[in-house]
Amino acid sequence: MKQEITIALDAMGGDHGVSVVVPAALSYLRTHPGQSIILVGREDTIREHLPGKGSLPDGLSIHAASQEVGMDELPSQALRRKKDSSMRVALNLVKSGEADACVSAGNTGALMATARFVLKMLPNVDRPAIITALPAVNGRTWMLDLGANVDCSAEHLFQFAVMGSELVSVVDDVAKPRVGLLNIGQEEIKGNEQVKGAHELLRDAALNYMGYVEGDDIYLNEEVDIVVTDGFIGNVALKTSEGVAKMIRGNLKEGFSQNLLTRLSALFALPVLKGLSRRIDPRRYNGASLLGLRGVVVKSHGGTDALGYAHAIDIAAKTVRADIAARIEEGVTRHLETLRKPA
Amino acid sequence: MKQEITIALDAMGGDHGVSVVVPAALSYLRTHPGQSIILVGREDTIREHLPGKGSLPDGLSIHAASQEVGMDELPSQALRRKKDSSMRVALNLVKSGEADACVSAGNTGALMATARFVLKMLPNVDRPAIITALPAVNGRTWMLDLGANVDCSAEHLFQFAVMGSELVSVVDDVAKPRVGLLNIGQEEIKGNEQVKGAHELLRDAALNYMGYVEGDDIYLNEEVDIVVTDGFIGNVALKTSEGVAKMIRGNLKEGFSQNLLTRLSALFALPVLKGLSRRIDPRRYNGASLLGLRGVVVKSHGGTDALGYAHAIDIAAKTVRADIAARIEEGVTRHLETLRKPA
C-alpha cells in the first residue's frame, strides 16, 4: 500500500531559491517515484533550472506565484503585502487540499505567521512550535521550540511536550518517547516560574516524562528523546551548537593543513574525519516541522544545498504519511483531559 | 613592582575536594613564588595531602573550618546551618582582609548566596553575575551571566554588560571590549521585552556596544569580546556547548579506535588532535568570576583537576591585581550617570 503524496515547495524561498529547490525536487522524485511535487514561484525562473528546459518530469508541476518574501522581510508586511508570494501560494495549496504539505526555506517568522493565518491552529493548541532532530549519542534527540515563541507559559511548554511526543512516536517509531524539560542545574534558584509550572503539569500527565535535563543532555543523555524549552532558549541552544561544531571543524581543518606532515596525516585520518563529518552534517538533520497547525509545514534551513533540502522534503512526506496533525489534535485533547481529571 | 597576593581556597569544595585543591595550591606556589595561599578546611585531611606531611611550604598556611557544604545542599540551608564551612570561612577571610580573594569549587548556588551575604554587593549593582572565557575563533569570548540569575530585567543585563566590560578590559588588556547582546534572529518577534530594553540602554551608553548577536557568534564572531545574556540562557548555552564538544570528542575517539588501520592513522593525526584538544580543553578556561561583590570570588568547575584548579587561582590573582571590584564600582556609577544625562 503506497500512498501518493503531493508536496508544494516554495521555490523562491531561502538564500539560494530555485537553484537549490529545483535540483532537490528532481532528486527527490528520482528516489521516490510515484510521488508528486508542485514547484511554486516564477515559472520562467523555475523552467530555467529544469534540465532540457522542456517537458516536466513525471510527478513535477509548476504553480505560478508572482511575488517573493524577502529573507529579512517583517512577518506582518509579508502577510499584508505579499498575497501572491511563492510562500503564501504554497500554503494555500495545502489549505485547499491540492497539496498534502508545504516546504519552505524562506524567512521563518514570515512562514510561521503566514502558515498560522492560512492554515489556522489545531484546537486546544495555543501556539505553533518548531521542532527538529539533532545528532546525539543515542542516535538523535529532538528539540522544540526552536524560535517560534519567545515568552512561553507553563501551558505552552506542556503543549510542546505533547506535540513533540506525538511527532516523535511516529517519525522514530517509538511507543513512548522520553521527554526532558530543559533547565539549569542550580537548586533553589532552579528554573523560572514557567519551567517549574511545566514540570508540575508534565509530572501529572500521561507522557513519558523524565524530569529536568540540562544543556549537555541534548547531546549526551541516552535517556531522553525530546527536549522541551521555549523558543528563545531553544534557538540559542541550536545556534550555539552550530557555532561550536563549526569552530571545531575549522580547528581540525586548520590543524591538518599546517604543513606537509599534517596534510599527509589527514590522508590517513580521512575515513574517520569523514565519518564524523557525516555524523554531524547539518544537512542530514535539515527540516524543522511547524507543529500545531492544521496542515504539514516544514521549514528548511535557508542556506542548505539540494541534499539538505531533499531531506526536508522527506520529512514532510513522512509527516503526511503519519497523519501528524490529526494525531497531535487527538493527543493534545487527550492529555488535557488527563490533567483535568481529579487525582 | 610585585604585589603579594593572598588567596583563600575552599579546600573541601568540589567533587574531589582536597585531593585536587592541595596539589593545585602547591603547583601554583611553585610557579608563583612570593604569593600566599590559605587552605581552608579540616586540617588533618589537608595535611594528609601535603608532601612529607610535615612543615608547610613557603607561602602556604592552613585555616581550620569544621564543616563542609555539600554539592547538592540548598543555598539557604548552607547559609543557615554551615557557619563554619570551608566555603564560608574562606569568604570571611576576604571580608576581614586576611585574604585578597577566595576560590571555591563548591556548589555554585551556595557560593553565590554565601558570598553575597558575607561580602555584600557593590553599590548600584543589583545582582551578582558569573562570567567566564570560552574558546573562540578570535581567541576567546567572555560570556555572562552563566546561571546566577534566572529572570533578568533590562537594567540587570545592562549592569552585566558594564561589569563584563570592566573585567575584560583589564584581564585581556583591551581598552574598549566589544559587547554583544544575545538574541535570536527572527525579526519582529526578535527578543523578549528584557532584551529589547537592554538593547536601548546599551545603545545609549558609553560602552563599545556591537548590537545583537546569536548563539553561534559566541564562537565564530570575531567582532565580539563579551556576550551578555541572562543566567538561564547563559547556563544552557554553556552546557550545550560542553555537550557538543564532548560528543564530537567521543565520536573522534570512537572513529580512531575502530580497527588497526584507524588506530594507526590516529598516531599520524596525533599532533593535530592534541592541538585541538588543547585549544578546547575546558581546564584552560576554568575559573568563573562572581562579579558585583565587594571582593574577589572565583568559582572553579566542581569536577576539574589540579591543572584546571590552578588556572582558577590564577584568574583570582589577576583579578585582585587589577582591582576589579573598585573598577566595576566606578564603572557602573559612571555608566549610570551617562544614561541619566539628557541627550
mmCIF file of C-alpha atoms in Angstrom, chain B residues 193-334:
data_model
loop_
_atom_site.group_PDB
_atom_site.id
_atom_site.type_symbol
_atom_site.label_atom_id
_atom_site.label_comp_id
_atom_site.label_asym_id
_atom_site.label_seq_id
_atom_site.Cartn_x
_atom_site.Cartn_y
_atom_site.Cartn_z
ATOM 1 C CA GLU B 193 10.980 42.697 26.371
ATOM 2 C CA GLN B 194 14.030 42.457 28.641
ATOM 3 C CA VAL B 195 16.429 42.023 25.729
ATOM 4 C CA LYS B 196 14.848 44.837 23.751
ATOM 5 C CA GLY B 197 15.039 47.094 26.793
ATOM 6 C CA ALA B 198 18.684 46.233 27.417
ATOM 7 C CA HIS B 199 19.402 46.983 23.739
ATOM 8 C CA GLU B 200 18.041 50.522 24.206
ATOM 9 C CA LEU B 201 20.093 51.080 27.361
ATOM 10 C CA LEU B 202 23.280 49.739 25.782
ATOM 11 C CA ARG B 203 22.863 51.813 22.627
ATOM 12 C CA ASP B 204 22.765 54.969 24.704
ATOM 13 C CA ALA B 205 25.643 54.046 26.992
ATOM 14 C CA ALA B 206 29.335 54.777 26.580
ATOM 15 C CA LEU B 207 30.185 51.101 26.117
ATOM 16 C CA ASN B 208 31.580 49.593 22.935
ATOM 17 C CA TYR B 209 28.225 48.017 22.091
ATOM 18 C CA MET B 210 28.027 45.995 18.874
ATOM 19 C CA GLY B 211 24.296 45.161 18.950
ATOM 20 C CA TYR B 212 22.541 41.803 18.910
ATOM 21 C CA VAL B 213 24.434 38.565 18.427
ATOM 22 C CA GLU B 214 23.190 34.989 18.077
ATOM 23 C CA GLY B 215 24.307 31.729 19.661
ATOM 24 C CA ASP B 216 26.898 30.879 17.014
ATOM 25 C CA ASP B 217 28.520 34.299 17.433
ATOM 26 C CA ILE B 218 29.830 33.225 20.845
ATOM 27 C CA TYR B 219 32.336 31.042 18.984
ATOM 28 C CA LEU B 220 32.507 32.421 15.441
ATOM 29 C CA ASN B 221 32.131 36.199 15.596
ATOM 30 C CA GLU B 222 35.485 37.973 15.572
ATOM 31 C CA GLU B 223 33.849 41.312 16.317
ATOM 32 C CA VAL B 224 32.705 40.488 19.813
ATOM 33 C CA ASP B 225 34.628 40.074 23.088
ATOM 34 C CA ILE B 226 31.728 39.779 25.542
ATOM 35 C CA VAL B 227 28.314 38.182 25.145
ATOM 36 C CA VAL B 228 25.653 39.330 27.606
ATOM 37 C CA THR B 229 22.592 37.239 28.447
ATOM 38 C CA ASP B 230 20.520 36.154 31.425
ATOM 39 C CA GLY B 231 21.654 33.316 33.663
ATOM 40 C CA PHE B 232 19.194 30.721 32.405
ATOM 41 C CA ILE B 233 20.142 31.201 28.769
ATOM 42 C CA GLY B 234 23.848 31.619 29.520
ATOM 43 C CA ASN B 235 23.871 28.408 31.531
ATOM 44 C CA VAL B 236 22.043 26.491 28.782
ATOM 45 C CA ALA B 237 24.423 27.872 26.126
ATOM 46 C CA LEU B 238 27.460 26.877 28.210
ATOM 47 C CA LYS B 239 26.222 23.366 28.997
ATOM 48 C CA THR B 240 25.039 22.827 25.412
ATOM 49 C CA SER B 241 28.496 23.779 24.162
ATOM 50 C CA GLU B 242 30.093 21.301 26.555
ATOM 51 C CA GLY B 243 27.700 18.638 25.288
ATOM 52 C CA VAL B 244 28.522 19.222 21.624
ATOM 53 C CA ALA B 245 32.274 19.295 22.258
ATOM 54 C CA LYS B 246 32.135 16.110 24.322
ATOM 55 C CA MET B 247 30.058 14.315 21.705
ATOM 56 C CA ILE B 248 32.464 15.277 18.922
ATOM 57 C CA ARG B 249 35.456 14.264 21.026
ATOM 58 C CA GLY B 250 33.736 10.931 21.717
ATOM 59 C CA ASN B 251 32.967 10.431 18.035
ATOM 60 C CA LEU B 252 36.581 11.085 17.071
ATOM 61 C CA LYS B 253 37.866 8.723 19.734
ATOM 62 C CA GLU B 254 35.452 6.011 18.660
ATOM 63 C CA GLY B 255 36.255 6.566 14.992
ATOM 64 C CA PHE B 256 40.004 6.347 15.542
ATOM 65 C CA SER B 257 39.803 3.184 17.643
ATOM 66 C CA GLN B 258 37.634 1.159 15.241
ATOM 67 C CA ASN B 259 40.363 -1.057 13.820
ATOM 68 C CA LEU B 260 44.097 -1.396 13.313
ATOM 69 C CA LEU B 261 44.097 0.964 10.327
ATOM 70 C CA THR B 262 42.214 3.750 12.098
ATOM 71 C CA ARG B 263 44.382 3.294 15.202
ATOM 72 C CA LEU B 264 47.442 3.685 13.010
ATOM 73 C CA SER B 265 46.006 6.799 11.387
ATOM 74 C CA ALA B 266 45.370 8.228 14.848
ATOM 75 C CA LEU B 267 49.109 8.021 15.500
ATOM 76 C CA PHE B 268 49.741 10.177 12.452
ATOM 77 C CA ALA B 269 46.944 12.567 13.336
ATOM 78 C CA LEU B 270 48.029 12.813 16.967
ATOM 79 C CA PRO B 271 49.749 16.224 16.834
ATOM 80 C CA VAL B 272 46.705 17.816 15.219
ATOM 81 C CA LEU B 273 44.245 16.097 17.543
ATOM 82 C CA LYS B 274 46.308 17.128 20.547
ATOM 83 C CA GLY B 275 46.350 20.717 19.309
ATOM 84 C CA LEU B 276 42.561 20.713 19.038
ATOM 85 C CA SER B 277 42.207 19.032 22.383
ATOM 86 C CA ARG B 278 44.398 21.693 23.959
ATOM 87 C CA ARG B 279 42.520 24.514 22.293
ATOM 88 C CA ILE B 280 39.154 23.398 23.573
ATOM 89 C CA ASP B 281 40.425 21.961 26.876
ATOM 90 C CA PRO B 282 37.941 23.194 29.493
ATOM 91 C CA ARG B 283 40.713 23.227 32.117
ATOM 92 C CA ARG B 284 42.396 26.078 30.262
ATOM 93 C CA TYR B 285 39.195 28.102 30.683
ATOM 94 C CA ASN B 286 38.399 27.016 34.214
ATOM 95 C CA GLY B 287 37.553 29.736 36.700
ATOM 96 C CA ALA B 288 34.393 31.834 36.542
ATOM 97 C CA SER B 289 34.401 35.178 38.338
ATOM 98 C CA LEU B 290 31.494 36.263 40.533
ATOM 99 C CA LEU B 291 31.105 39.909 39.596
ATOM 100 C CA GLY B 292 29.325 42.636 41.548
ATOM 101 C CA LEU B 293 30.561 41.677 45.011
ATOM 102 C CA ARG B 294 32.744 43.670 47.393
ATOM 103 C CA GLY B 295 35.592 41.229 46.967
ATOM 104 C CA VAL B 296 37.055 38.750 44.517
ATOM 105 C CA VAL B 297 35.428 35.333 44.336
ATOM 106 C CA VAL B 298 36.232 32.758 41.657
ATOM 107 C CA LYS B 299 34.229 29.592 41.089
ATOM 108 C CA SER B 300 36.152 26.589 39.832
ATOM 109 C CA HIS B 301 34.350 23.797 37.981
ATOM 110 C CA GLY B 302 33.381 21.138 40.523
ATOM 111 C CA GLY B 303 34.887 18.304 38.529
ATOM 112 C CA THR B 304 38.164 19.838 37.366
ATOM 113 C CA ASP B 305 41.635 18.504 38.183
ATOM 114 C CA ALA B 306 44.646 20.274 39.731
ATOM 115 C CA LEU B 307 45.649 21.867 36.406
ATOM 116 C CA GLY B 308 42.193 23.380 35.974
ATOM 117 C CA TYR B 309 42.005 24.464 39.610
ATOM 118 C CA ALA B 310 45.402 26.190 39.391
ATOM 119 C CA HIS B 311 44.027 28.140 36.411
ATOM 120 C CA ALA B 312 41.140 29.348 38.582
ATOM 121 C CA ILE B 313 43.647 30.501 41.240
ATOM 122 C CA ASP B 314 45.495 32.384 38.525
ATOM 123 C CA ILE B 315 42.304 34.157 37.441
ATOM 124 C CA ALA B 316 41.676 35.168 41.052
ATOM 125 C CA ALA B 317 45.197 36.590 41.341
ATOM 126 C CA LYS B 318 44.854 38.566 38.091
ATOM 127 C CA THR B 319 41.504 39.935 39.207
ATOM 128 C CA VAL B 320 42.949 41.099 42.525
ATOM 129 C CA ARG B 321 45.941 42.687 40.816
ATOM 130 C CA ALA B 322 43.611 44.643 38.533
ATOM 131 C CA ASP B 323 41.460 45.813 41.439
ATOM 132 C CA ILE B 324 38.340 44.720 39.599
ATOM 133 C CA ALA B 325 35.796 45.344 42.354
ATOM 134 C CA ALA B 326 36.788 49.018 42.611
ATOM 135 C CA ARG B 327 36.802 49.382 38.823
ATOM 136 C CA ILE B 328 33.369 47.845 38.499
ATOM 137 C CA GLU B 329 32.008 50.093 41.214
ATOM 138 C CA GLU B 330 33.434 53.116 39.453
ATOM 139 C CA GLY B 331 32.324 51.858 36.016
ATOM 140 C CA VAL B 332 28.742 51.125 36.963
ATOM 141 C CA THR B 333 28.351 54.517 38.605
ATOM 142 C CA ARG B 334 29.870 56.310 35.611
#
